[in-house]
Short mmCIF file of C-alpha atoms in Angstrom, two decimals:
data_model
loop_
_atom_site.label_atom_id
_atom_site.label_comp_id
_atom_site.label_asym_id
_atom_site.label_seq_id
_atom_site.Cartn_x
_atom_site.Cartn_y
_atom_site.Cartn_z
CA MET A 1 57.93 3.83 151.41
CA TRP A 2 55.70 4.41 148.43
CA PRO A 3 52.47 2.46 149.03
CA PHE A 4 52.65 0.60 145.70
CA THR A 5 56.29 -0.44 145.90
CA ARG A 6 56.81 -4.18 145.99
CA THR A 7 59.82 -6.10 147.11
CA PRO A 8 61.41 -7.74 144.07
CA SER A 9 60.59 -11.42 143.80
CA PRO A 10 63.49 -13.78 144.56
CA VAL A 11 62.33 -15.99 141.68
CA ARG A 12 61.71 -15.60 137.97
CA VAL A 13 59.35 -17.92 136.12
CA SER A 14 59.92 -18.42 132.42
CA GLY A 15 57.72 -21.05 130.82
CA ASP A 16 58.66 -24.45 132.25
CA LYS A 17 61.57 -23.01 134.26
CA LEU A 18 61.83 -21.26 137.64
CA TYR A 19 65.04 -19.36 138.37
CA LEU A 20 66.10 -18.65 141.95
CA ILE A 21 67.49 -15.12 141.65
CA ASP A 22 68.05 -14.39 145.34
CA ASN A 23 68.16 -16.88 148.18
CA ASP A 24 67.97 -14.32 151.00
CA PHE A 25 64.45 -14.94 152.24
CA GLY A 26 64.80 -12.91 155.44
CA THR A 27 64.63 -15.93 157.71
CA GLU A 28 66.80 -18.76 158.95
CA ASP A 29 63.86 -20.67 160.42
CA PRO A 30 63.79 -24.12 158.72
CA GLU A 31 60.00 -24.41 158.99
CA ARG A 32 59.49 -20.99 157.40
CA LEU A 33 62.02 -21.80 154.67
CA ALA A 34 60.16 -25.04 153.90
CA VAL A 35 56.91 -23.06 153.48
CA ILE A 36 58.65 -20.55 151.18
CA ARG A 37 60.22 -23.38 149.14
CA GLN A 38 56.87 -25.14 148.78
CA GLY A 39 55.28 -21.88 147.60
CA PHE A 40 57.90 -21.56 144.84
CA ILE A 41 57.35 -25.16 143.78
CA GLU A 42 53.58 -24.60 143.58
CA GLN A 43 54.14 -21.42 141.54
CA HIS A 44 56.36 -23.41 139.17
CA LEU A 45 53.87 -26.27 138.83
CA ARG A 46 51.08 -23.83 137.89
CA ALA A 47 53.24 -22.60 134.99
CA LEU A 48 53.83 -26.08 133.54
CA PRO A 49 51.94 -27.52 130.57
CA ARG A 50 48.70 -29.25 131.58
CA GLU A 51 50.04 -32.78 130.98
CA LEU A 52 52.92 -32.25 133.44
CA GLN A 53 50.56 -30.68 136.00
CA ASP A 54 48.22 -33.67 135.68
CA ALA A 55 51.11 -36.12 136.02
CA TRP A 56 52.32 -34.31 139.15
CA ARG A 57 48.88 -34.45 140.75
CA ALA A 58 48.54 -38.15 139.84
CA GLY A 59 52.00 -38.95 141.27
CA THR A 60 53.28 -40.11 137.88
CA HIS A 61 55.59 -37.20 137.09
CA PRO A 62 59.11 -38.55 136.41
CA ALA A 63 60.60 -36.44 139.22
CA GLN A 64 58.42 -38.14 141.81
CA ASP A 65 59.59 -41.74 141.69
CA HIS A 66 62.79 -43.66 140.91
CA ARG A 67 60.75 -46.00 138.68
CA PHE A 68 60.45 -43.18 136.12
CA MET A 69 64.18 -42.83 135.41
CA PRO A 70 63.86 -43.55 131.64
CA GLN A 71 61.38 -40.67 131.22
CA ALA A 72 63.50 -38.41 133.46
CA ARG A 73 66.53 -38.94 131.20
CA LYS A 74 64.60 -37.40 128.30
CA HIS A 75 64.04 -34.22 130.33
CA ALA A 76 67.74 -34.18 131.28
CA ASP A 77 68.66 -34.34 127.58
CA ASP A 78 66.26 -31.48 126.80
CA LEU A 79 67.72 -29.32 129.57
CA HIS A 80 71.25 -30.08 128.35
CA ARG A 81 70.33 -28.87 124.86
CA GLU A 82 68.82 -25.70 126.31
CA LEU A 83 71.91 -24.99 128.44
CA ALA A 84 74.45 -25.71 125.67
CA PRO A 85 74.80 -22.00 124.74
CA CYS A 86 76.10 -21.26 128.28
CA GLY A 87 79.40 -22.86 127.32
CA TYR A 88 80.23 -24.08 130.83
CA VAL A 89 77.77 -26.98 131.11
CA ASN A 90 79.41 -30.36 130.52
CA GLU A 91 76.33 -32.57 130.86
CA VAL A 92 72.96 -32.92 132.54
CA MET A 93 72.06 -36.24 134.14
CA ALA A 94 68.91 -37.53 135.78
CA THR A 95 70.06 -38.75 139.19
CA TYR A 96 68.44 -40.62 142.04
CA PHE A 97 67.82 -38.45 145.08
CA GLN A 98 66.45 -38.95 148.58
CA ASP A 99 62.76 -39.61 149.25
CA ASP A 100 62.41 -41.56 145.97
CA ARG A 101 62.85 -38.37 143.92
CA ILE A 102 64.80 -37.78 140.74
CA VAL A 103 66.69 -34.51 140.24
CA LEU A 104 68.55 -33.18 137.22
CA SER A 105 72.24 -32.79 138.00
CA VAL A 106 73.99 -30.13 135.94
CA ILE A 107 77.68 -31.00 135.68
CA LEU A 108 79.81 -27.96 134.94
CA LYS A 109 83.06 -27.83 132.97
CA THR A 110 84.56 -25.48 135.55
CA LEU A 111 85.80 -25.86 139.11
CA LEU A 112 84.11 -22.63 140.19
CA LEU A 113 80.48 -21.65 139.81
CA PRO A 114 80.14 -18.87 137.22
CA PRO A 115 78.68 -15.58 138.54
CA THR A 116 75.82 -15.75 136.01
CA ILE A 117 74.71 -19.20 137.13
CA ARG A 118 71.49 -18.05 138.83
CA GLY A 119 70.26 -16.47 135.62
CA ASP A 120 71.44 -19.30 133.36
CA ILE A 121 70.44 -22.50 135.14
CA PRO A 122 66.92 -22.88 136.48
CA TRP A 123 66.33 -24.17 140.00
CA LEU A 124 63.19 -25.97 138.78
CA TYR A 125 62.76 -27.37 135.27
CA ARG A 126 59.55 -29.08 134.19
CA GLY A 127 58.90 -30.17 137.77
CA PHE A 128 62.47 -31.36 138.44
CA GLU A 129 64.77 -29.70 140.92
CA THR A 130 68.24 -29.08 139.50
CA LYS A 131 71.54 -29.47 141.35
CA CYS A 132 74.75 -27.91 140.02
CA MET A 133 78.06 -29.65 140.51
CA ALA A 134 81.42 -28.19 139.58
CA ARG A 135 83.85 -30.44 137.72
CA GLY A 136 85.64 -32.75 140.14
CA SER A 137 83.05 -32.43 142.92
#
């Protein structure tokens, strides 16, 4: 192996979005996967605008508490506008999730997940995790 060759990153960061390109992390160990996941989240948070970073550190980011649902809905609307050109996104909703979190649920117009979904829909958006749901699920 050439000494300067790097393994391609399984994620792509683009502004306030982090795309999960490949989910084969070479391990099935849940503890190791949790460490890898946390590393990606930290990488994403470092790329966010200062005000969102500060809110995250202070525990007032809308993704961190169910009390912030009105603010979370604004981010869901923004993501929906950004995903509109994909053609297969029906809506994006801020939804309550476990551990008092809020995630952005991307509701698709299709029953099947499109093959380009990993490049079109970010896994993390402005500090929110996204969850894709096919129509009827």
